[in-house]
C-alpha cells in the first residue's frame, strides 16, 4: 500500500502510503502535502526520463497500473528556475524575493598572466564563479567562513539554472505524534515516531552576513544606560534586512533604532519583564517600514572608570556567548522564524540576530554579532538544551525522562591524537551552536530618523529620563527652528505619541507615520494641522518646557506633598484618580489646577 517518490536529483525519497482505489488526483494532493508544494508546482512521472506523467484526474491508481512499492519521479514543473516557484503561498521577506532573482555569480576579469584568449573569450581562470565558491570566500579579506543562505540554496539546487530543487528540513527533536501501534511515551516508542539522534555540525551558511548600525549615536545612547547606572541593559534592534554586497547573495541587518523594553537588571543580571507595549511597538515599526531584526545586550564591567576602559572578559579561552545566552537567542530566533518556500511548513531558520556589547582586547566597548545554528534552534524549541550552572561556555543536552523523550545529541571533535571522535553532548561546548556575524558602523553615518534633538528613551525612569508631556514640551522647545518632519522623525518620540496613556494618537497616526517613512514634509505639515496635534501642543504649553527634574520628577521622588489637601482628586485632563496631597497627576503629570 505504499509508494515511493523520489525527486531523482537530491536524495529526497519519501514513502507515500496510498490505496489501489485512490484517484490520481487525491494521490497527487498527498504528494504535494508531503513535499510541501502547492498543487501545480511539480509533476510526477513513472520514469526518471520524465515520461509517463501522472495527471491529476479521476482515475484510480490501479487503473493507471501503479503498484505497491513502485518508484515514481517528481520534478518541479514550469520554467526551470533556481529555487523552483513552489509553495507560492509562502510570503517570503522582500530581501529574499530580491536575492532569489539575482544571478549571484562572481564575475572575474581576464587574468593577464593565465588567460590566453582574446578580450571576449572565457576560460577556467576567468569564468564566473558560483556564489558558494569556498575558495573565493576563504580568500576574501577577512576570510568568510560561512556562505550566505541564498548561496547555500544555489548550492543545493546546483547553481542558478540547473532546474533542481531543494527541500529544507526543519529538525524536530520530538516524538512524532499520532503513532498508534503502541502506548505513548514512556511506555512505548518505535522507529516510526522516534526522533533521530542529532550530530551537531558547524553550520555552513548563515541567514544574516552582516549587522550594521546606521551610526554610532544609536549604539552610544543605548550604552549610556550602563554608563549611568552600572546595570546591564537589553534592547530590541529595529531596522531592515538589505543586500550585503561584500558577500555573494549576502544579507545585512541594518539597525535604525533600539527599543528598550521594561526590564529588571543589575550589574550581573538581566531579566525581561512583561511589556504591555510590545505589540504596539512592532506595529508602529511596521508602519515605518521597519521590523525587529534582533536584540542587543550589554556585558560590561568597568576596568578604569577615569579613562572609561572596560574589562576584556569574552574571548576564545572563555566564551563568546554563554549557553544561557545561546538558549535565549534560540528562543528569539524560534519566535522570529524565516519564511521560506523551500521548507515544508513554510519556515526555515531565522534572521533574528544577537549583538553583545562587551569589552574587547583593547579594553574598549565592542559590538559582537551572532546567531545560533538551526540545530540549536530545534534543541531550544523542543526543550532539549540546558545551561551548565558552573561553566557559562558549556551547554548540556537533557536526558530522557518519563515526561520527555530526548534524542541523543553528539558533537565531533579531535582527540589528543588528532583523530575525529564523537562525544555525547553532556556537556557541550557552545561553539558548536554559534555562528558569528561581523558587526559594523558605516564610514559616513546614516540615519532613518532625521531628528537631531533627543527625546528620552522609553523605560528609563530609573535614570530620571522620563517620557511625559514635560519632556515633550522641552523637546519641542529645543526644536523651534527645525522643520516639522525632522521634529517628529524620532522613533522614541513616535512610540510615546502613540502609546502614552494621556493622549494616545489613534486614527491619524497612519498619516504621521507615512510622512516619516517617506520623509514627506508636506504630509507632515498636513498632519500638523490635525486636531490631535493641536491638543498635544496645548497639553505641552500647560505643563511648560522646563526639564522634568526641576518640577520634582527626579529619578526617585514625585512632587512635594503639601500638607493641606487630604482627598483623592480626579485629574482634569485624563480623569485619573490621584492620591490625596499630590499637585500633579500621577498618570499624565499635568498640574492639578
Ligand atoms: C524512458 O524510460 C523508460 C523506462 O526506463 C523507457 O521505456 C523509455 O523508452 C524511455 N523513453 C525515452 C524517450 O527515453
Ligand atoms: C469520479 O469518478 C466516479 C466514479 O467513476 C464518479 O462517481 C465521480 O463523480 C467522479 N468525480 C469527478 C470529480 O469527476
Ligand atoms: C526586580 O528584581 C528584584 C530583585 O531580583 C525583585 O525583587 C523585583 O521584584 C523585580 N521586579 C520586577 C518588576 O520583576
Ligand atoms: C518546525 O517543526 C515543528 C514541528 O516539528 C514546528 O512546531 C515548528 O513550528 C517548525 N519550526 C519552524 C521554524 O519551521
Ligand atoms: C543616527 O541614526 C538615528 C536613527 O536613524 C538618528 O536619529 C540620529 O540622528 C543619527 N545620528 C547621526 C549622527 O547621524
Ligand atoms: Zn580566461
Ligand atoms: Zn511509534
XYZ file of C-alpha atoms and ligand atoms in Angstrom:
665
model
C 0.000 0.000 0.000
C 2.874 2.397 -0.124
C 4.552 4.100 -2.980
C 7.898 5.721 -3.211
C 8.535 9.033 -4.734
C 11.903 10.440 -5.386
C 12.975 13.699 -6.849
C 15.822 11.811 -8.521
C 18.412 14.540 -8.058
C 18.606 15.103 -4.360
C 18.068 12.053 -2.241
C 14.684 13.222 -1.031
C 12.926 9.879 -1.249
C 9.629 9.594 0.556
C 7.073 6.851 1.029
C 3.531 7.892 0.251
C 1.049 5.406 1.692
C -1.985 5.036 -0.545
C -4.588 2.539 -1.709
C -5.350 0.996 -5.105
C -8.702 2.711 -5.266
C -7.321 6.162 -4.610
C -7.624 8.531 -7.567
C -4.555 10.049 -9.176
C -5.848 13.469 -8.163
C -6.079 12.518 -4.493
C -2.693 10.853 -4.651
C -1.028 13.973 -6.107
C -2.568 16.055 -3.357
C -0.880 13.810 -0.796
C 2.411 14.132 -2.609
C 2.096 17.918 -2.577
C 1.466 17.909 1.136
C 4.326 15.538 1.869
C 6.853 17.589 -0.135
C 5.451 20.978 0.742
C 4.445 22.086 -2.756
C 1.374 23.818 -3.939
C -0.610 21.625 -6.258
C 0.749 22.923 -9.558
C 4.378 23.407 -8.624
C 5.507 19.946 -9.707
C 4.867 16.905 -11.880
C 5.177 13.219 -11.082
C 6.341 10.703 -13.674
C 6.500 6.943 -13.965
C 10.001 7.144 -15.416
C 13.123 9.022 -14.498
C 13.362 10.395 -18.041
C 10.173 12.360 -17.498
C 7.915 10.085 -19.498
C 4.602 8.760 -18.237
C 3.372 11.806 -16.364
C 0.696 11.107 -13.767
C -2.005 13.652 -14.425
C -4.377 14.925 -11.828
C -7.501 13.013 -12.886
C -10.377 10.922 -11.681
C -8.689 7.597 -12.416
C -7.658 5.167 -9.729
C -4.056 4.215 -9.207
C -4.812 0.586 -10.066
C -6.247 1.704 -13.398
C -3.008 3.591 -14.055
C -1.121 0.363 -13.215
C 0.730 1.860 -10.288
C 1.525 -0.865 -7.800
C 2.724 -1.122 -4.240
C 6.421 -0.254 -3.925
C 6.652 1.494 -7.300
C 9.222 4.200 -7.588
C 7.902 7.426 -9.102
C 9.801 10.560 -10.026
C 8.958 14.082 -9.014
C 10.207 17.207 -10.774
C 9.315 20.820 -10.175
C 7.339 21.986 -13.148
C 7.241 25.134 -15.218
C 10.263 27.029 -16.450
C 13.497 25.803 -14.951
C 14.199 28.073 -12.036
C 16.814 28.045 -9.368
C 14.735 27.504 -6.331
C 11.549 26.411 -8.016
C 8.421 28.521 -7.994
C 6.967 26.157 -5.453
C 4.959 26.932 -2.356
C 3.910 30.276 -3.738
C 1.613 30.617 -0.782
C 4.622 31.475 1.396
C 5.224 35.194 1.505
C 8.978 35.459 1.776
C 10.708 38.571 3.084
C 11.318 41.218 0.449
C 15.071 40.743 0.640
C 14.667 37.016 -0.050
C 12.414 37.670 -3.028
C 15.014 40.105 -4.333
C 18.014 37.812 -3.833
C 16.223 34.819 -5.343
C 16.078 36.809 -8.602
C 19.749 37.811 -8.595
C 22.189 35.754 -10.549
C 24.735 35.867 -7.732
C 27.681 34.811 -9.888
C 31.104 36.159 -9.057
C 32.395 37.757 -12.240
C 36.123 37.867 -12.831
C 38.268 39.876 -15.193
C 40.586 38.306 -17.704
C 43.754 37.245 -15.891
C 46.703 38.843 -17.737
C 49.045 36.015 -16.715
C 46.898 32.933 -17.085
C 44.277 33.680 -19.722
C 45.458 33.066 -23.258
C 42.444 34.207 -25.178
C 41.005 37.327 -26.732
C 39.040 40.023 -24.963
C 35.708 38.248 -25.344
C 36.850 34.713 -24.515
C 36.426 32.919 -21.207
C 38.483 30.118 -19.707
C 38.771 28.318 -16.358
C 40.740 31.246 -14.984
C 38.084 33.814 -15.658
C 34.659 32.168 -15.952
C 32.283 33.467 -13.316
C 32.288 31.546 -10.025
C 29.249 30.286 -8.188
C 28.201 32.347 -5.125
C 29.047 29.407 -2.846
C 32.629 29.035 -4.079
C 34.509 28.202 -0.873
C 37.892 29.073 -2.254
C 36.683 32.524 -3.176
C 35.101 33.093 0.249
C 38.241 31.875 2.033
C 40.371 34.342 0.106
C 38.292 37.376 0.962
C 39.813 39.745 3.473
C 38.883 38.881 6.157
C 38.109 35.275 5.116
C 34.429 34.339 5.198
C 33.733 31.063 6.990
C 30.052 30.860 6.118
C 28.433 31.202 2.735
C 25.242 33.246 2.583
C 21.930 31.420 2.940
C 20.974 32.185 -0.658
C 24.338 30.906 -1.872
C 23.632 27.740 0.109
C 20.273 27.365 -1.644
C 22.029 27.780 -5.002
C 24.476 25.088 -3.957
C 21.671 22.703 -3.064
C 19.914 23.412 -6.327
C 23.090 23.036 -8.344
C 23.621 26.631 -9.379
C 21.278 29.187 -10.788
C 19.983 27.352 -13.846
C 20.149 23.616 -13.310
C 16.478 23.366 -12.501
C 16.926 21.217 -9.430
C 15.087 21.994 -6.265
C 15.856 21.628 -2.636
C 13.659 20.794 0.284
C 14.904 22.192 3.559
C 14.111 20.062 6.554
C 13.109 21.531 9.837
C 14.764 19.443 12.555
C 12.468 18.024 15.196
C 13.596 16.535 18.497
C 10.100 15.458 19.498
C 8.323 12.137 19.209
C 6.077 12.248 16.127
C 2.509 12.396 17.282
C -0.200 10.026 16.134
C 1.744 6.763 16.270
C -0.914 4.174 17.035
C 0.980 0.916 17.187
C 1.903 1.247 20.832
C 1.105 3.152 24.045
C 2.567 6.668 24.274
C 5.953 7.513 25.782
C 7.272 6.477 28.297
C 5.501 3.117 27.784
C 6.264 2.890 24.108
C 8.289 4.278 21.219
C 9.102 2.867 17.791
C 11.327 3.620 14.843
C 8.494 5.469 13.126
C 7.889 8.025 15.840
C 11.307 8.288 17.446
C 13.207 11.469 16.530
C 16.629 10.714 15.135
C 19.835 11.361 17.030
C 21.446 14.716 16.293
C 25.090 15.209 15.484
C 25.914 18.864 15.820
C 27.919 20.304 12.991
C 29.142 23.776 12.317
C 26.535 25.322 10.075
C 27.991 26.058 6.635
C 25.793 29.028 5.888
C 24.300 31.896 7.782
C 20.994 33.648 7.383
C 22.496 37.091 8.040
C 26.012 38.010 6.934
C 26.473 41.432 8.428
C 24.948 43.672 11.078
C 25.221 47.411 10.571
C 24.194 50.142 12.985
C 23.261 53.214 10.980
C 25.507 55.376 13.145
C 27.325 55.450 16.482
C 24.710 57.614 18.185
C 22.210 54.770 18.213
C 24.585 52.394 19.989
C 26.014 55.114 22.183
C 22.682 56.180 23.595
C 21.984 52.542 24.386
C 25.302 52.195 26.237
C 24.530 55.367 28.178
C 22.203 53.407 30.384
C 25.041 51.194 31.562
C 27.402 54.152 31.855
C 24.972 55.989 34.106
C 23.731 53.090 36.248
C 26.293 50.296 36.045
C 23.350 47.971 35.340
C 23.381 45.803 32.229
C 20.824 46.658 29.545
C 18.899 44.892 26.815
C 17.190 46.293 23.741
C 15.438 45.164 20.575
C 17.011 46.167 17.298
C 14.601 47.661 14.789
C 15.620 48.102 11.191
C 15.650 46.402 7.820
C 17.209 43.497 6.020
C 19.078 44.689 2.967
C 21.552 43.294 0.497
C 25.086 42.879 1.862
C 27.189 43.320 -1.233
C 30.528 42.189 0.224
C 29.418 38.549 0.086
C 27.612 36.940 -2.867
C 23.857 36.979 -2.174
C 24.533 38.220 1.351
C 22.036 39.801 3.748
C 22.661 42.677 6.103
C 20.633 43.586 9.170
C 20.549 47.385 9.292
C 19.734 48.857 12.671
C 17.834 52.153 12.714
C 16.703 52.240 16.334
C 16.939 50.372 19.615
C 13.783 49.942 21.657
C 14.450 49.271 25.329
C 11.658 47.137 26.815
C 10.813 47.148 30.537
C 13.464 45.146 32.341
C 14.946 44.481 35.709
C 18.707 44.417 35.687
C 21.721 44.663 37.944
C 25.446 44.694 37.312
C 25.389 40.971 36.656
C 21.843 40.015 35.836
C 19.180 40.956 33.362
C 15.559 39.974 33.398
C 12.853 40.993 30.970
C 9.506 41.844 32.461
C 6.170 41.832 30.732
C 5.892 44.589 28.115
C 2.316 45.794 27.562
C 3.532 47.922 24.631
C 5.366 45.191 22.726
C 2.680 44.714 20.083
C 2.203 48.452 19.591
C 5.936 48.930 19.055
C 6.011 46.239 16.372
C 3.008 47.773 14.699
C 4.451 51.289 14.662
C 7.754 49.938 13.361
C 5.951 48.073 10.573
C 4.151 51.247 9.522
C 7.538 52.920 9.362
C 8.832 50.118 7.129
C 10.918 48.577 9.910
C 10.898 45.269 11.733
C 12.583 43.702 14.708
C 15.877 42.412 13.320
C 17.425 41.239 16.565
C 18.360 42.063 20.122
C 21.330 43.598 21.867
C 22.552 43.320 25.412
C 25.489 44.655 27.362
C 28.003 42.610 29.296
C 30.239 45.377 30.502
C 32.424 45.815 33.539
C 34.459 48.972 34.149
C 38.193 48.439 34.174
C 39.211 52.023 34.864
C 36.405 54.496 35.370
C 38.721 57.518 34.948
C 39.588 56.715 31.341
C 36.449 54.715 30.583
C 38.020 51.369 29.773
C 36.133 48.111 30.172
C 37.191 44.599 31.052
C 38.017 42.111 28.320
C 36.236 39.013 29.509
C 34.866 37.153 26.483
C 37.488 35.552 24.262
C 38.378 32.227 22.707
C 39.662 30.940 26.046
C 36.488 31.800 27.897
C 33.406 32.058 25.699
C 31.716 34.289 23.161
C 28.138 33.586 24.115
C 27.208 31.696 27.250
C 24.978 28.643 26.954
C 22.213 30.586 28.610
C 22.547 33.388 26.056
C 22.515 30.789 23.261
C 19.254 29.461 24.632
C 17.770 32.967 24.766
C 18.983 33.644 21.223
C 17.439 30.330 20.138
C 14.193 31.285 21.813
C 14.074 34.618 19.978
C 15.043 33.006 16.670
C 12.243 30.470 17.043
C 9.831 33.336 17.617
C 11.070 35.123 14.518
C 11.393 32.306 12.047
C 12.274 32.911 8.454
C 9.526 32.483 5.850
C 10.927 30.122 3.224
C 9.302 28.442 0.223
C 11.665 25.523 0.287
C 10.590 24.272 3.663
C 7.599 22.043 4.118
C 5.992 24.178 6.785
C 6.971 27.419 5.092
C 9.640 28.401 7.617
C 13.310 27.708 7.872
C 15.858 29.160 10.288
C 15.712 32.796 11.318
C 17.191 36.169 10.530
C 16.969 37.356 14.127
C 20.437 38.433 15.279
C 22.095 38.733 18.655
C 24.527 41.538 19.459
C 26.641 41.642 22.617
C 28.228 44.907 23.697
C 31.271 43.791 25.625
C 34.898 44.665 26.313
C 37.351 43.915 23.509
C 41.083 43.138 23.704
C 41.760 46.886 23.641
C 39.513 47.379 26.676
C 37.067 49.392 24.599
C 33.416 48.519 24.057
C 32.972 46.173 21.077
C 29.813 45.005 19.381
C 29.879 41.301 18.574
C 27.163 39.770 16.408
C 25.931 36.195 16.455
C 23.185 33.786 15.567
C 22.691 30.293 16.890
C 22.506 27.433 14.406
C 19.264 25.904 13.189
C 20.190 22.778 15.149
C 20.410 24.889 18.292
C 17.036 26.467 17.466
C 15.494 22.986 17.299
C 17.098 21.889 20.580
C 15.800 25.033 22.258
C 12.332 24.825 20.707
C 11.919 21.228 21.800
C 13.387 21.972 25.228
C 16.386 19.669 24.993
C 19.151 22.088 25.936
C 20.174 23.307 29.378
C 22.933 25.660 30.521
C 25.642 24.270 32.811
C 25.411 26.004 36.140
C 29.112 26.399 36.824
C 30.503 26.877 33.300
C 28.949 29.530 31.062
C 30.697 28.133 27.970
C 29.049 24.726 28.305
C 25.563 23.571 27.489
C 24.057 20.234 28.365
C 21.724 18.034 26.344
C 18.896 16.824 28.576
C 18.430 13.137 29.319
C 15.150 11.441 28.531
C 12.655 11.316 31.360
C 9.183 9.833 31.738
C 7.847 13.271 30.752
C 10.025 13.808 27.726
C 11.943 11.712 25.241
C 15.177 13.456 24.239
C 17.165 12.151 21.272
C 20.882 11.586 21.742
C 22.906 14.658 20.843
C 26.506 14.286 19.727
C 29.287 16.508 18.547
C 32.524 15.655 16.785
C 35.909 16.871 17.852
C 39.527 15.801 17.596
C 41.031 13.852 20.473
C 44.562 14.489 21.689
C 45.924 12.268 18.901
C 44.181 14.338 16.244
C 41.545 11.698 15.460
C 37.912 12.571 14.912
C 35.941 11.414 17.906
C 32.229 11.625 18.579
C 31.226 12.869 22.018
C 27.876 12.807 23.735
C 26.758 16.417 24.266
C 26.803 16.212 28.020
C 28.359 18.694 28.339
C 28.576 20.524 25.035
C 30.876 23.425 24.076
C 28.613 26.237 22.822
C 30.942 26.945 19.899
C 29.070 24.116 18.154
C 25.933 26.202 18.325
C 27.012 29.693 17.339
C 27.737 31.488 14.113
C 29.466 34.816 14.242
C 28.379 37.804 12.207
C 30.518 40.865 11.589
C 29.060 43.990 13.133
C 29.911 47.311 11.576
C 29.263 51.039 11.508
C 29.321 52.830 8.164
C 32.132 55.312 7.484
C 29.575 58.043 6.887
C 26.818 57.995 9.485
C 23.423 57.121 8.070
C 20.025 57.645 9.569
C 16.412 56.661 9.087
C 15.168 59.188 11.608
C 16.437 62.660 10.945
C 15.713 64.327 14.273
C 18.816 65.934 15.714
C 17.324 66.540 19.152
C 16.909 63.692 21.576
C 13.621 62.670 23.035
C 14.068 60.467 26.151
C 14.286 56.723 25.547
C 11.436 54.617 26.960
C 11.618 52.698 30.246
C 14.424 54.733 31.714
C 12.542 56.262 34.619
C 15.154 54.923 36.997
C 17.609 57.343 35.363
C 15.220 60.260 35.654
C 14.818 60.188 31.874
C 11.079 60.253 31.712
C 8.765 60.317 28.728
C 5.868 62.600 29.518
C 4.399 65.878 28.373
C 7.061 67.794 30.260
C 9.797 66.103 28.305
C 7.796 66.537 25.103
C 7.418 70.271 25.816
C 11.142 70.516 26.496
C 11.923 68.620 23.326
C 9.661 70.839 21.247
C 11.135 73.995 22.745
C 14.568 72.822 21.567
C 13.372 72.318 18.016
C 11.768 75.691 17.305
C 13.664 76.337 14.091
C 13.526 72.762 12.796
C 11.265 71.507 10.005
C 8.248 69.742 11.455
C 9.146 66.470 9.737
C 12.524 66.484 11.477
C 10.854 67.126 14.817
C 8.580 64.118 14.622
C 11.184 61.893 12.993
C 12.352 60.146 16.148
C 11.466 56.552 16.931
C 11.189 57.060 20.680
C 9.063 60.170 20.270
C 6.704 58.390 17.871
C 6.344 55.488 20.307
C 5.482 57.964 23.024
C 2.930 59.790 20.889
C 1.178 56.539 20.077
C 1.414 54.661 23.363
C 1.199 57.328 26.069
C -1.800 56.975 28.315
C -2.932 60.584 28.348
C -3.383 61.445 24.700
C -2.533 58.382 22.615
C -2.700 59.064 18.895
C -5.200 56.881 17.173
C -6.794 57.431 13.786
C -4.425 59.994 12.365
C -1.338 58.016 13.261
C -1.111 56.389 9.826
C -0.648 59.747 8.138
C 2.092 60.782 10.540
C 3.995 57.504 10.205
C 3.623 57.672 6.435
C 5.111 61.149 6.464
C 8.110 59.922 8.455
C 8.537 56.728 6.414
C 8.573 58.606 3.131
C 10.303 61.729 4.508
C 7.488 63.825 3.172
C 7.426 67.278 4.754
C 4.132 68.192 3.040
C 2.429 65.177 4.566
C 3.916 66.037 7.942
C 2.573 69.584 7.576
C -0.871 68.222 6.760
C -0.811 66.121 9.885
C 0.396 69.093 11.902
C -2.948 70.741 11.184
C -4.814 67.852 12.815
C -6.852 68.293 15.931
C -4.725 65.725 17.732
C -1.562 67.728 17.305
C -3.353 70.859 18.463
C -4.369 69.045 21.645
C -0.843 67.782 22.189
C 0.587 71.269 21.765
C -1.971 72.574 24.190
C -1.025 69.952 26.777
C 2.604 70.868 26.300
C 2.025 74.564 26.792
C 0.106 73.817 30.002
C 2.965 71.881 31.548
C 5.696 74.128 30.187
C 9.019 73.218 28.757
C 11.182 73.024 31.852
C 13.205 69.892 32.330
C 11.072 67.489 34.307
C 13.551 67.135 37.158
C 13.156 70.822 38.065
C 9.490 70.139 38.707
C 10.338 67.478 41.194
C 10.079 64.487 38.905
C 13.548 63.195 39.564
C 14.605 59.593 39.492
C 13.199 58.820 42.882
C 10.702 61.358 44.089
C 7.360 62.602 42.948
C 6.300 66.172 43.519
C 6.487 67.544 47.031
C 3.384 66.887 49.042
C 1.546 69.868 50.533
C 0.078 69.011 53.912
C -3.295 70.638 53.294
C -5.415 68.503 50.970
C -6.422 65.049 52.072
C -8.934 63.859 49.494
C -8.396 61.848 46.313
C -8.738 64.049 43.247
C -9.645 63.393 39.663
C -7.354 64.816 37.007
C -8.982 67.445 34.771
C -7.004 66.255 31.792
C -7.156 62.491 31.982
C -9.624 61.798 34.818
C -7.132 59.602 36.674
C -7.924 59.378 40.416
C -4.910 60.688 42.278
C -3.686 60.170 45.820
C -4.501 62.941 48.295
C -1.886 65.626 48.714
C -0.414 65.493 45.211
C -0.336 68.519 42.955
C 0.404 66.793 39.667
C -1.437 63.905 38.116
C 0.420 60.638 38.543
C -0.804 59.427 35.168
C -0.303 62.408 32.865
C 1.849 64.586 35.123
C -0.238 67.629 34.329
C -0.897 70.081 37.172
C -3.935 69.652 39.343
C -5.328 73.080 38.561
C 12.109 6.459 -20.756
O 12.358 5.423 -19.805
C 11.530 4.285 -19.978
C 11.800 3.312 -18.832
O 13.119 3.335 -18.423
C 11.797 3.644 -21.359
O 10.959 2.526 -21.550
C 11.514 4.687 -22.432
O 11.841 4.192 -23.683
C 12.311 5.965 -22.161
N 11.862 6.986 -23.095
C 12.691 7.864 -23.661
C 12.081 8.827 -24.628
O 13.886 7.878 -23.423
C -15.010 10.278 -10.403
O -15.500 9.007 -10.821
C -16.529 8.468 -10.009
C -16.865 7.074 -10.470
O -16.269 6.800 -11.695
C -17.739 9.377 -10.029
O -18.751 8.888 -9.178
C -17.316 10.761 -9.575
O -18.389 11.678 -9.678
C -16.143 11.292 -10.398
N -15.687 12.557 -9.843
C -15.369 13.585 -10.606
C -14.925 14.818 -9.868
O -15.424 13.565 -11.797
C 13.334 43.024 40.020
O 14.307 42.229 40.657
C 14.258 42.282 42.084
C 15.427 41.502 42.616
O 15.728 40.396 41.846
C 12.906 41.740 42.548
O 12.829 41.829 43.941
C 11.816 42.547 41.898
O 10.563 42.003 42.225
C 11.946 42.557 40.395
N 10.948 43.423 39.811
C 10.188 43.054 38.795
C 9.230 44.086 38.281
O 10.243 41.952 38.291
C 9.480 23.003 12.897
O 8.664 21.894 13.110
C 7.994 21.920 14.335
C 7.267 20.613 14.479
O 8.172 19.580 14.451
C 7.041 23.083 14.378
O 6.369 23.124 15.606
C 7.835 24.359 14.206
O 6.977 25.460 14.098
C 8.699 24.291 12.979
N 9.577 25.434 13.046
C 9.954 26.105 12.010
C 10.836 27.263 12.246
O 9.616 25.798 10.892
C 21.702 58.121 13.880
O 20.514 57.464 13.495
C 19.398 57.794 14.271
C 18.272 56.910 13.818
O 18.036 56.988 12.459
C 19.101 59.287 14.141
O 18.019 59.629 14.979
C 20.328 60.088 14.539
O 20.121 61.430 14.299
C 21.536 59.622 13.729
N 22.736 60.305 14.202
C 23.665 60.756 13.357
C 24.850 61.380 13.969
O 23.554 60.622 12.154
Zn 40.415 33.329 -19.188
Zn 5.703 4.762 17.316
